[in-house]
Amino acid sequence: FDAVDWRLFYDKSSVNEMLTLSKKLYRENKLDGVKYMSCSTACKKYNIFSSSDEGVISLHCDNSSDEETIMNIGKKIIEMFDYKEKQFIYYKADSLTREKRKKYRLRLCVDTTA
């Protein structure tokens, strides 16, 4: 079993608000496939593309070998969070994090124009 996570990056000023939303969605069972969540405001360590002014909410999933399911979970996350902060959301296996690799396995494009 290799858990994976979708990462949502936010300006630190809005992380608490978005974490509150993520907890609400999780408790209402609206985040199908998300097993647990984590949050950091020291996210420079999480992504070479982020800045020190950002925080990250990680939505951890299982079924890492089922790419179609993981992509559908990511699409639902974009929709439920109305995410427009970045051009992409990234998915990374925990095994890559443990190896301290900065490579992501997949990414989903975000419509930031709406």
PDB file of C-alpha atoms in Angstrom:
ATOM      1  CA  PHE A   1       0.000   0.000   0.000  1.00  0.00           C
ATOM      2  CA  ASP A   2       1.428   3.337  -1.042  1.00  0.00           C
ATOM      3  CA  ALA A   3      -0.620   6.341  -0.028  1.00  0.00           C
ATOM      4  CA  VAL A   4      -0.682   9.366  -2.282  1.00  0.00           C
ATOM      5  CA  ASP A   5      -1.728  12.929  -1.775  1.00  0.00           C
ATOM      6  CA  TRP A   6      -3.103  15.796  -3.781  1.00  0.00           C
ATOM      7  CA  ARG A   7      -1.566  19.117  -2.713  1.00  0.00           C
ATOM      8  CA  LEU A   8      -3.420  22.420  -2.659  1.00  0.00           C
ATOM      9  CA  PHE A   9      -1.245  25.495  -2.202  1.00  0.00           C
ATOM     10  CA  TYR A  10      -2.681  28.680  -0.701  1.00  0.00           C
ATOM     11  CA  ASP A  11      -1.425  32.029   0.456  1.00  0.00           C
ATOM     12  CA  LYS A  12      -0.789  31.688   4.186  1.00  0.00           C
ATOM     13  CA  SER A  13      -3.482  34.276   4.885  1.00  0.00           C
ATOM     14  CA  SER A  14      -6.173  31.900   3.568  1.00  0.00           C
ATOM     15  CA  VAL A  15      -4.859  28.527   4.821  1.00  0.00           C
ATOM     16  CA  ASN A  16      -6.991  28.506   7.995  1.00  0.00           C
ATOM     17  CA  GLU A  17     -10.154  29.242   6.017  1.00  0.00           C
ATOM     18  CA  MET A  18      -9.398  26.499   3.503  1.00  0.00           C
ATOM     19  CA  LEU A  19      -8.466  24.031   6.235  1.00  0.00           C
ATOM     20  CA  THR A  20     -11.839  24.719   7.877  1.00  0.00           C
ATOM     21  CA  LEU A  21     -13.523  24.020   4.521  1.00  0.00           C
ATOM     22  CA  SER A  22     -11.542  20.807   4.045  1.00  0.00           C
ATOM     23  CA  LYS A  23     -12.542  19.541   7.504  1.00  0.00           C
ATOM     24  CA  LYS A  24     -16.194  20.384   6.800  1.00  0.00           C
ATOM     25  CA  LEU A  25     -16.157  18.564   3.444  1.00  0.00           C
ATOM     26  CA  TYR A  26     -14.396  15.571   5.011  1.00  0.00           C
ATOM     27  CA  ARG A  27     -16.860  15.303   7.914  1.00  0.00           C
ATOM     28  CA  GLU A  28     -19.766  15.516   5.454  1.00  0.00           C
ATOM     29  CA  ASN A  29     -18.251  12.608   3.451  1.00  0.00           C
ATOM     30  CA  LYS A  30     -17.904  14.796   0.357  1.00  0.00           C
ATOM     31  CA  LEU A  31     -14.250  13.935  -0.242  1.00  0.00           C
ATOM     32  CA  ASP A  32     -14.598  10.397  -1.570  1.00  0.00           C
ATOM     33  CA  GLY A  33     -11.265   8.613  -1.621  1.00  0.00           C
ATOM     34  CA  VAL A  34      -9.588  10.978   0.855  1.00  0.00           C
ATOM     35  CA  LYS A  35      -8.456   8.989   3.899  1.00  0.00           C
ATOM     36  CA  TYR A  36      -6.888  11.806   5.923  1.00  0.00           C
ATOM     37  CA  MET A  37      -5.543  15.335   5.554  1.00  0.00           C
ATOM     38  CA  SER A  38      -2.560  17.334   6.702  1.00  0.00           C
ATOM     39  CA  CYS A  39      -1.604  20.973   6.569  1.00  0.00           C
ATOM     40  CA  SER A  40       1.639  22.928   6.734  1.00  0.00           C
ATOM     41  CA  THR A  41       2.500  26.593   6.638  1.00  0.00           C
ATOM     42  CA  ALA A  42       6.163  25.752   6.117  1.00  0.00           C
ATOM     43  CA  CYS A  43       5.465  24.395   2.665  1.00  0.00           C
ATOM     44  CA  LYS A  44       8.734  25.357   0.971  1.00  0.00           C
ATOM     45  CA  LYS A  45       9.811  21.867   1.957  1.00  0.00           C
ATOM     46  CA  TYR A  46       6.838  20.397   0.063  1.00  0.00           C
ATOM     47  CA  ASN A  47       7.286  21.891  -3.366  1.00  0.00           C
ATOM     48  CA  ILE A  48      10.122  23.499  -5.264  1.00  0.00           C
ATOM     49  CA  PHE A  49       7.508  25.658  -7.006  1.00  0.00           C
ATOM     50  CA  SER A  50       6.044  27.140  -3.833  1.00  0.00           C
ATOM     51  CA  SER A  51       7.118  30.179  -1.885  1.00  0.00           C
ATOM     52  CA  SER A  52       7.584  30.768   1.825  1.00  0.00           C
ATOM     53  CA  ASP A  53       4.372  32.840   1.736  1.00  0.00           C
ATOM     54  CA  GLU A  54       2.304  29.743   1.026  1.00  0.00           C
ATOM     55  CA  GLY A  55       0.813  26.920   2.992  1.00  0.00           C
ATOM     56  CA  VAL A  56      -0.274  23.529   1.725  1.00  0.00           C
ATOM     57  CA  ILE A  57      -3.213  21.266   2.426  1.00  0.00           C
ATOM     58  CA  SER A  58      -2.476  17.658   1.539  1.00  0.00           C
ATOM     59  CA  LEU A  59      -5.390  15.322   0.893  1.00  0.00           C
ATOM     60  CA  HIS A  60      -4.110  11.764   1.350  1.00  0.00           C
ATOM     61  CA  CYS A  61      -5.685   8.950  -0.656  1.00  0.00           C
ATOM     62  CA  ASP A  62      -5.118   5.271  -1.191  1.00  0.00           C
ATOM     63  CA  ASN A  63      -5.507   3.248  -4.416  1.00  0.00           C
ATOM     64  CA  SER A  64      -2.221   4.678  -5.692  1.00  0.00           C
ATOM     65  CA  SER A  65      -1.991   1.973  -8.347  1.00  0.00           C
ATOM     66  CA  ASP A  66      -5.357   2.977  -9.844  1.00  0.00           C
ATOM     67  CA  GLU A  67      -4.489   6.086 -11.836  1.00  0.00           C
ATOM     68  CA  GLU A  68      -8.034   6.622 -13.133  1.00  0.00           C
ATOM     69  CA  THR A  69      -9.476   6.640  -9.606  1.00  0.00           C
ATOM     70  CA  ILE A  70      -6.752   9.002  -8.355  1.00  0.00           C
ATOM     71  CA  MET A  71      -7.372  11.404 -11.262  1.00  0.00           C
ATOM     72  CA  ASN A  72     -11.125  11.362 -10.566  1.00  0.00           C
ATOM     73  CA  ILE A  73     -10.476  12.126  -6.897  1.00  0.00           C
ATOM     74  CA  GLY A  74      -8.262  15.052  -7.967  1.00  0.00           C
ATOM     75  CA  LYS A  75     -10.937  16.425 -10.300  1.00  0.00           C
ATOM     76  CA  LYS A  76     -13.481  16.242  -7.487  1.00  0.00           C
ATOM     77  CA  ILE A  77     -11.078  18.049  -5.144  1.00  0.00           C
ATOM     78  CA  ILE A  78     -10.653  20.890  -7.653  1.00  0.00           C
ATOM     79  CA  GLU A  79     -14.439  21.147  -7.926  1.00  0.00           C
ATOM     80  CA  MET A  80     -15.233  20.916  -4.206  1.00  0.00           C
ATOM     81  CA  PHE A  81     -12.595  23.494  -3.246  1.00  0.00           C
ATOM     82  CA  ASP A  82     -13.275  25.693  -6.282  1.00  0.00           C
ATOM     83  CA  TYR A  83      -9.494  25.706  -6.544  1.00  0.00           C
ATOM     84  CA  LYS A  84      -7.969  28.439  -8.720  1.00  0.00           C
ATOM     85  CA  GLU A  85      -4.793  29.399  -6.837  1.00  0.00           C
ATOM     86  CA  LYS A  86      -2.350  27.513  -9.078  1.00  0.00           C
ATOM     87  CA  GLN A  87      -2.368  26.308 -12.670  1.00  0.00           C
ATOM     88  CA  PHE A  88      -1.972  22.681 -11.541  1.00  0.00           C
ATOM     89  CA  ILE A  89      -2.568  20.469  -8.540  1.00  0.00           C
ATOM     90  CA  TYR A  90       0.005  17.746  -8.000  1.00  0.00           C
ATOM     91  CA  TYR A  91      -0.250  14.164  -6.808  1.00  0.00           C
ATOM     92  CA  LYS A  92       2.676  12.471  -5.148  1.00  0.00           C
ATOM     93  CA  ALA A  93       3.173   9.040  -3.652  1.00  0.00           C
ATOM     94  CA  ASP A  94       4.317   8.915  -0.047  1.00  0.00           C
ATOM     95  CA  SER A  95       7.193   6.663  -1.110  1.00  0.00           C
ATOM     96  CA  LEU A  96       8.604   9.520  -3.204  1.00  0.00           C
ATOM     97  CA  THR A  97       8.326  11.855  -0.211  1.00  0.00           C
ATOM     98  CA  ARG A  98      10.137   9.350   2.038  1.00  0.00           C
ATOM     99  CA  GLU A  99      12.908   9.167  -0.586  1.00  0.00           C
ATOM    100  CA  LYS A 100      13.021  12.987  -0.510  1.00  0.00           C
ATOM    101  CA  ARG A 101      12.340  13.112  -4.234  1.00  0.00           C
ATOM    102  CA  LYS A 102      10.742  16.293  -5.542  1.00  0.00           C
ATOM    103  CA  LYS A 103       9.089  14.548  -8.470  1.00  0.00           C
ATOM    104  CA  TYR A 104       5.317  14.282  -8.759  1.00  0.00           C
ATOM    105  CA  ARG A 105       3.638  11.328 -10.417  1.00  0.00           C
ATOM    106  CA  LEU A 106       0.654  13.171 -11.891  1.00  0.00           C
ATOM    107  CA  ARG A 107      -0.809  16.619 -12.192  1.00  0.00           C
ATOM    108  CA  LEU A 108      -4.194  18.037 -13.099  1.00  0.00           C
ATOM    109  CA  CYS A 109      -4.717  21.299 -14.906  1.00  0.00           C
ATOM    110  CA  VAL A 110      -6.818  23.876 -13.068  1.00  0.00           C
ATOM    111  CA  ASP A 111      -9.030  26.365 -14.912  1.00  0.00           C
ATOM    112  CA  THR A 112      -7.835  29.574 -13.256  1.00  0.00           C
ATOM    113  CA  THR A 113      -9.790  31.855 -15.622  1.00  0.00           C
ATOM    114  CA  ALA A 114     -13.268  31.311 -14.221  1.00  0.00           C
TER     115      ALA A 114
END
